[in-house]
Short mmCIF file of C-alpha atoms in Angstrom, two decimals:
data_model
loop_
_atom_site.label_atom_id
_atom_site.label_comp_id
_atom_site.label_asym_id
_atom_site.label_seq_id
_atom_site.Cartn_x
_atom_site.Cartn_y
_atom_site.Cartn_z
CA UNK A 1 0.04 0.11 0.02
CA UNK A 2 1.56 3.29 -1.12
CA UNK A 3 0.93 6.32 0.98
CA UNK A 4 0.62 9.61 -0.37
CA UNK A 5 3.47 11.38 1.20
CA UNK A 6 3.81 15.20 1.00
CA UNK A 7 6.84 16.84 2.28
CA UNK A 8 5.36 20.08 3.83
CA UNK A 9 8.55 21.62 5.59
CA UNK A 10 12.36 20.92 4.91
CA UNK A 11 14.86 23.05 6.71
CA UNK A 12 18.48 22.49 7.92
CA UNK A 13 19.68 24.49 10.91
CA UNK A 14 21.79 24.39 14.08
CA UNK A 15 20.59 22.98 17.40
CA UNK A 16 21.38 24.24 20.73
CA UNK A 17 24.76 22.52 20.93
CA UNK A 18 25.77 23.80 17.54
CA UNK A 19 25.52 20.60 15.79
CA UNK A 20 23.63 20.46 12.34
CA UNK A 21 20.27 19.27 12.20
CA UNK A 22 17.80 18.49 9.79
CA UNK A 23 13.96 19.11 10.34
CA UNK A 24 11.54 17.46 7.82
CA UNK A 25 7.68 17.57 8.25
CA UNK A 26 5.74 15.20 6.02
CA UNK A 27 1.82 14.75 5.54
CA UNK A 28 0.79 11.15 4.80
CA UNK A 29 -2.54 10.80 3.22
CA UNK A 30 -3.52 14.12 4.74
CA UNK A 31 -4.36 11.98 8.01
CA UNK A 32 -0.84 11.68 9.46
CA UNK A 33 1.82 13.93 10.25
CA UNK A 34 5.45 12.90 10.55
CA UNK A 35 7.92 15.04 12.15
CA UNK A 36 11.56 13.91 11.69
CA UNK A 37 14.72 15.80 13.29
CA UNK A 38 17.94 14.04 12.68
CA UNK A 39 21.71 15.06 13.12
CA UNK A 40 23.64 15.66 9.72
CA UNK A 41 26.96 14.00 10.67
CA UNK A 42 30.00 14.35 8.26
CA UNK A 43 30.40 10.55 8.38
CA UNK A 44 33.20 10.56 10.95
CA UNK A 45 31.50 7.74 12.80
CA UNK A 46 33.39 5.28 10.61
CA UNK A 47 36.71 6.92 11.43
CA UNK A 48 35.96 6.57 15.02
CA UNK A 49 35.08 2.78 14.76
CA UNK A 50 38.35 2.21 12.88
CA UNK A 51 40.38 4.30 15.29
CA UNK A 52 38.77 2.16 18.28
CA UNK A 53 39.65 -1.11 16.45
CA UNK A 54 43.28 -0.03 16.02
CA UNK A 55 43.53 0.80 19.55
CA UNK A 56 42.05 -2.45 20.70
CA UNK A 57 44.43 -4.27 18.53
CA UNK A 58 47.58 -2.58 19.64
CA UNK A 59 46.38 -3.21 23.23
CA UNK A 60 46.07 -6.90 22.86
CA UNK A 61 49.30 -6.89 20.96
CA UNK A 62 51.12 -5.04 23.74
CA UNK A 63 49.63 -7.26 26.59
CA UNK A 64 50.72 -10.41 24.82
CA UNK A 65 54.20 -9.15 24.27
CA UNK A 66 54.45 -7.22 27.40
CA UNK A 67 55.46 -3.80 25.84
CA UNK A 68 53.16 -1.93 28.19
CA UNK A 69 52.53 -3.08 31.71
CA UNK A 70 49.20 -4.81 32.55
CA UNK A 71 47.97 -1.67 34.52
CA UNK A 72 48.21 0.49 31.53
CA UNK A 73 46.47 -2.00 29.21
CA UNK A 74 43.47 -2.40 31.78
CA UNK A 75 43.27 1.41 31.88
CA UNK A 76 43.07 1.70 28.11
CA UNK A 77 40.63 -1.18 27.91
CA UNK A 78 38.33 0.73 30.35
CA UNK A 79 38.59 3.86 28.45
CA UNK A 80 37.67 2.28 25.11
CA UNK A 81 34.65 0.47 26.65
CA UNK A 82 33.60 4.12 27.84
CA UNK A 83 33.91 5.30 24.40
CA UNK A 84 31.98 2.34 22.78
CA UNK A 85 29.23 2.99 25.31
CA UNK A 86 29.05 6.62 24.28
CA UNK A 87 29.13 5.89 20.58
CA UNK A 88 26.46 3.07 20.71
CA UNK A 89 23.98 5.27 22.63
CA UNK A 90 24.48 8.36 20.42
CA UNK A 91 21.06 9.45 19.30
CA UNK A 92 20.82 9.78 15.25
CA UNK A 93 17.25 10.92 14.84
CA UNK A 94 13.83 11.78 16.81
CA UNK A 95 10.60 11.27 15.26
CA UNK A 96 7.25 12.12 16.17
CA UNK A 97 4.24 10.44 14.18
CA UNK A 98 0.60 12.09 14.70
CA UNK A 99 -2.22 10.24 13.59
CA UNK A 100 -5.39 12.06 14.18
CA UNK A 101 -7.71 9.81 16.20
CA UNK A 102 -5.05 7.28 17.26
CA UNK A 103 -2.32 9.17 19.04
CA UNK A 104 1.30 10.32 19.10
CA UNK A 105 4.24 8.16 18.50
CA UNK A 106 7.36 9.39 19.77
CA UNK A 107 10.63 7.48 18.61
CA UNK A 108 14.39 7.97 19.34
CA UNK A 109 16.79 6.27 17.00
CA UNK A 110 20.18 5.31 18.27
CA UNK A 111 22.97 3.98 16.15
CA UNK A 112 21.64 0.34 16.89
CA UNK A 113 17.88 0.36 17.43
CA UNK A 114 15.30 2.62 18.58
CA UNK A 115 13.08 3.31 21.75
CA UNK A 116 9.51 4.11 21.20
CA UNK A 117 6.74 5.75 23.15
CA UNK A 118 2.93 6.10 22.61
CA UNK A 119 0.37 8.49 23.92
CA UNK A 120 -3.05 7.99 23.12
CA UNK A 121 -5.38 10.74 21.61
CA UNK A 122 -7.74 10.96 24.52
CA UNK A 123 -5.02 11.49 27.09
CA UNK A 124 -3.53 14.54 25.33
CA UNK A 125 -4.76 17.87 26.46
CA UNK A 126 -2.48 20.19 24.54
CA UNK A 127 0.79 20.85 23.03
CA UNK A 128 2.65 24.05 23.70
CA UNK A 129 6.24 25.55 23.90
CA UNK A 130 7.59 25.69 27.33
CA UNK A 131 10.66 27.41 28.52
CA UNK A 132 12.89 25.50 30.99
CA UNK A 133 15.97 26.28 32.84
CA UNK A 134 18.69 23.87 32.23
CA UNK A 135 22.31 24.18 33.33
CA UNK A 136 22.38 27.81 33.74
CA UNK A 137 20.64 28.56 30.41
CA UNK A 138 17.17 28.93 29.54
CA UNK A 139 15.76 26.70 26.45
CA UNK A 140 12.67 26.27 24.49
CA UNK A 141 11.22 22.85 24.24
CA UNK A 142 7.89 21.64 22.75
CA UNK A 143 5.84 19.62 25.37
CA UNK A 144 2.68 17.58 25.32
CA UNK A 145 0.42 18.17 28.32
CA UNK A 146 -1.47 14.84 29.16
CA UNK A 147 -4.11 13.97 31.52
CA UNK A 148 -3.35 10.72 33.18
CA UNK A 149 -6.86 9.32 34.06
CA UNK A 150 -5.37 6.51 36.18
CA UNK A 151 -3.45 9.00 38.66
CA UNK A 152 -5.80 12.05 37.80
CA UNK A 153 -3.02 14.34 37.41
CA UNK A 154 -1.41 16.37 34.52
CA UNK A 155 1.78 14.98 33.21
CA UNK A 156 4.40 16.67 31.01
CA UNK A 157 5.95 14.83 28.20
CA UNK A 158 8.98 17.03 26.48
CA UNK A 159 9.57 16.24 22.82
CA UNK A 160 12.90 16.27 21.05
CA UNK A 161 15.05 16.38 24.07
CA UNK A 162 18.21 14.76 22.57
CA UNK A 163 18.31 16.70 19.32
CA UNK A 164 17.21 20.13 20.88
CA UNK A 165 16.28 22.20 18.14
CA UNK A 166 16.24 25.85 18.36
CA UNK A 167 13.07 28.05 18.58
CA UNK A 168 12.61 28.65 14.61
CA UNK A 169 12.24 24.96 14.02
CA UNK A 170 10.21 24.52 17.17
CA UNK A 171 7.81 27.15 15.89
CA UNK A 172 7.36 25.55 12.59
CA UNK A 173 6.67 22.21 14.25
CA UNK A 174 4.33 24.01 16.75
CA UNK A 175 2.52 25.62 13.88
CA UNK A 176 2.06 22.47 11.82
CA UNK A 177 0.94 20.46 15.08
CA UNK A 178 -1.90 23.30 15.60
CA UNK A 179 -2.98 22.92 12.06
CA UNK A 180 -3.33 19.10 12.53
CA UNK A 181 -5.32 19.48 15.74
CA UNK A 182 -7.62 22.11 14.59
CA UNK B 1 5.75 54.26 60.50
CA UNK B 2 8.77 54.18 62.54
CA UNK B 3 9.49 50.86 61.07
CA UNK B 4 9.34 52.24 57.54
CA UNK B 5 12.20 54.78 58.33
CA UNK B 6 14.65 52.15 59.57
CA UNK B 7 14.67 50.28 56.15
CA UNK B 8 16.12 53.12 53.99
CA UNK B 9 19.59 53.13 52.91
CA UNK B 10 19.91 56.81 53.63
CA UNK B 11 22.74 57.91 55.81
CA UNK B 12 21.89 58.70 59.52
CA UNK B 13 24.01 60.06 62.37
CA UNK B 14 24.26 56.67 64.05
CA UNK B 15 25.32 54.96 60.83
CA UNK B 16 28.07 57.57 60.34
CA UNK B 17 29.40 56.79 63.90
CA UNK B 18 29.30 53.02 63.28
CA UNK B 19 31.09 53.63 59.98
CA UNK B 20 33.86 55.65 61.44
CA UNK B 21 34.38 53.21 64.47
CA UNK B 22 34.66 50.47 62.04
CA UNK B 23 36.94 52.20 59.86
CA UNK B 24 39.47 53.20 62.76
CA UNK B 25 39.33 49.83 64.25
CA UNK B 26 39.98 47.97 60.93
CA UNK B 27 42.88 50.21 60.11
CA UNK B 28 44.42 49.85 63.27
CA UNK B 29 44.10 45.97 63.16
CA UNK B 30 45.60 45.91 59.66
CA UNK B 31 48.51 48.07 60.48
CA UNK B 32 49.23 45.65 63.65
CA UNK B 33 48.71 42.56 61.52
CA UNK B 34 51.41 43.73 59.00
CA UNK B 35 53.79 44.69 61.81
CA UNK B 36 53.37 41.23 63.49
CA UNK B 37 53.77 39.44 60.13
CA UNK B 38 56.80 41.31 58.65
CA UNK B 39 59.10 42.47 61.57
CA UNK B 40 61.69 39.92 62.63
CA UNK B 41 61.33 38.14 65.89
CA UNK B 42 64.63 39.50 67.42
CA UNK B 43 63.10 43.07 67.45
CA UNK B 44 60.02 41.69 69.46
CA UNK B 45 62.62 39.93 71.96
CA UNK B 46 64.50 43.19 72.33
CA UNK B 47 61.30 45.11 73.33
CA UNK B 48 60.16 42.26 75.58
CA UNK B 49 57.27 40.71 73.90
CA UNK B 50 57.99 36.94 73.70
CA UNK B 51 54.54 35.28 73.54
CA UNK B 52 53.16 35.93 70.01
CA UNK B 53 51.55 33.32 67.58
CA UNK B 54 53.66 31.68 65.00
CA UNK B 55 54.30 33.75 61.77
CA UNK B 56 52.94 30.63 59.87
CA UNK B 57 49.35 31.71 60.91
CA UNK B 58 49.79 34.97 58.99
CA UNK B 59 49.69 33.21 55.88
CA UNK B 60 47.69 30.20 56.67
CA UNK B 61 44.58 31.99 58.05
CA UNK B 62 43.98 34.04 55.01
CA UNK B 63 44.53 31.10 52.59
CA UNK B 64 42.08 29.11 54.65
CA UNK B 65 39.32 31.65 54.32
CA UNK B 66 39.97 32.01 50.55
CA UNK B 67 39.86 28.30 50.12
CA UNK B 68 36.56 27.94 51.96
CA UNK B 69 35.09 30.93 50.08
CA UNK B 70 36.31 29.41 46.57
CA UNK B 71 35.18 26.10 47.53
CA UNK B 72 31.69 27.22 48.47
CA UNK B 73 31.00 29.85 45.89
CA UNK B 74 32.33 27.98 42.88
CA UNK B 75 31.27 24.39 43.69
CA UNK B 76 29.03 23.91 46.46
CA UNK B 77 26.47 26.78 45.75
CA UNK B 78 26.26 26.04 42.06
CA UNK B 79 25.61 22.39 42.81
CA UNK B 80 22.89 23.27 45.19
CA UNK B 81 21.14 25.39 42.70
CA UNK B 82 21.65 22.71 39.76
CA UNK B 83 19.92 20.32 42.33
CA UNK B 84 17.08 22.32 42.95
CA UNK B 85 16.01 23.19 39.29
CA UNK B 86 13.08 21.00 38.30
CA UNK B 87 13.62 18.39 35.44
CA UNK B 88 12.00 18.87 31.91
CA UNK B 89 9.15 16.72 32.48
CA UNK B 90 8.30 18.13 36.04
CA UNK B 91 5.08 19.96 36.15
CA UNK B 92 6.79 22.59 38.11
CA UNK B 93 8.25 24.09 35.10
CA UNK B 94 4.55 25.13 34.02
CA UNK B 95 2.89 26.22 37.30
CA UNK B 96 2.81 25.99 40.98
CA UNK B 97 0.24 26.07 43.85
CA UNK B 98 -0.49 29.78 43.53
CA UNK B 99 -3.06 29.31 40.87
CA UNK B 100 -5.59 27.26 43.00
CA UNK B 101 -8.57 30.01 43.50
CA UNK B 102 -11.12 30.92 40.94
CA UNK B 103 -12.72 34.31 40.50
CA UNK B 104 -9.33 36.20 40.85
CA UNK B 105 -10.68 39.50 39.78
CA UNK B 106 -14.08 39.36 41.45
CA UNK B 107 -15.31 39.64 44.90
CA UNK B 108 -18.77 39.19 46.09
CA UNK B 109 -20.60 42.43 46.83
CA UNK B 110 -22.11 40.66 50.11
CA UNK B 111 -20.13 38.98 52.38
CA UNK B 112 -22.74 37.32 54.28
CA UNK B 113 -22.41 33.64 52.94
CA UNK B 114 -21.29 32.01 55.86
CA UNK B 115 -22.18 28.45 54.76
CA UNK B 116 -19.57 27.12 52.11
CA UNK B 117 -21.06 23.69 51.39
CA UNK B 118 -24.32 23.20 49.85
CA UNK B 119 -26.75 20.67 51.49
CA UNK B 120 -29.53 21.17 49.24
CA UNK B 121 -31.24 17.99 48.12
CA UNK B 122 -31.96 19.53 44.59
CA UNK B 123 -28.66 21.50 43.31
CA UNK B 124 -30.89 23.32 40.56
CA UNK B 125 -33.06 25.10 43.33
CA UNK B 126 -30.12 25.93 45.59
CA UNK B 127 -30.14 29.80 46.24
CA UNK B 128 -26.52 30.05 46.76
CA UNK B 129 -25.51 28.41 43.42
CA UNK B 130 -28.05 30.78 41.66
CA UNK B 131 -26.32 33.64 43.34
CA UNK B 132 -22.89 32.69 42.56
CA UNK B 133 -23.79 32.22 39.02
CA UNK B 134 -25.17 35.62 38.31
CA UNK B 135 -22.25 38.04 37.22
CA UNK B 136 -24.13 41.00 38.46
CA UNK B 137 -23.41 39.80 42.22
CA UNK B 138 -19.66 40.17 41.69
CA UNK B 139 -17.78 43.45 41.81
CA UNK B 140 -14.37 43.92 40.07
CA UNK B 141 -11.47 44.64 42.44
CA UNK B 142 -9.69 47.74 41.70
CA UNK B 143 -6.26 46.04 40.96
CA UNK B 144 -6.44 42.63 39.76
CA UNK B 145 -4.47 40.07 41.69
CA UNK B 146 -1.52 38.52 39.98
CA UNK B 147 -2.69 35.05 38.23
CA UNK B 148 -0.85 32.67 36.14
CA UNK B 149 -1.79 32.54 32.33
CA UNK B 150 -2.80 29.29 30.94
CA UNK B 151 0.35 27.93 29.00
CA UNK B 152 -1.67 26.65 26.20
CA UNK B 153 -2.96 30.03 25.47
CA UNK B 154 0.30 31.79 25.77
CA UNK B 155 1.92 29.44 23.22
CA UNK B 156 -0.99 29.89 20.99
CA UNK B 157 -0.68 33.76 21.05
CA UNK B 158 3.05 33.89 20.75
CA UNK B 159 3.92 31.19 18.40
CA UNK B 160 1.02 30.59 16.01
CA UNK B 161 1.21 31.53 12.37
CA UNK B 162 -0.40 35.07 11.99
CA UNK B 163 -3.02 35.40 9.28
CA UNK B 164 -1.43 38.41 8.08
CA UNK B 165 1.86 36.35 7.20
#
């Protein structure tokens, strides 16, 4: 089944940390809205993997032939493990899929795999742009206000917290979501 | 009225006296401190003063004080502030408990309603409910009290696409 996807917004800009991000909003069949924010990397991930493999190989070599003492080798191993952990859990892309009477699906894509979160349409009260204090800086985050009927309390779910687009991108996202809601 | 006068930063005769006394005492203390720290011990012995603290403290105490201030002001105090700020998904970033009362701008003309809970069998015939529903029974306060704006409305006004654009 082929869906009629129409790209309604496409913009490349910088996010809060200075990295280059790409914002793409597409409408599927006039019923579903998909918002994708992904990092534009200059393909440096492959270089990092090659460098890491080289370091591991040299480490094993030096351990076997006792070029470096065992203490240094263990320390290098721990540092390499830490770097691998950082690289594997780097966020590549964040997606929000809005289907009108069904709900919101929020996905975060890592290097391997993704994590998803779903919010039903009845639970959503509204979407707004919030100003939050984070590490001695005030940033704008687009958030969903939900009513959790089980606990009878309002809950706040912020979107795009890992990619952190700036206000112009957030305004565009907000206007498209408003258009979808109304 | 006398309380209000005490809180101004304006100069008063008593403050001038305090200021001058502090100036004299601190200046004297500073001169004595420098003399104690700089002059060699043999001169003190010649005069007859033998019981003075070690010169080590002339350098150690200021350094202790400066280290404590640095540690507190640059590490402990910012850490306390960072721990106190709410998370992104905390509801405290949107509002707090000061938004509980309704009818902020209005107060009842008559204050003779002394029962707050309605015990009527039929709510539609309850006189208090009918009274509270009529807006002519309220009068607007002169200065409206501070209230929190609804965050959805604020976002809509600030960030929606204007029709003229």
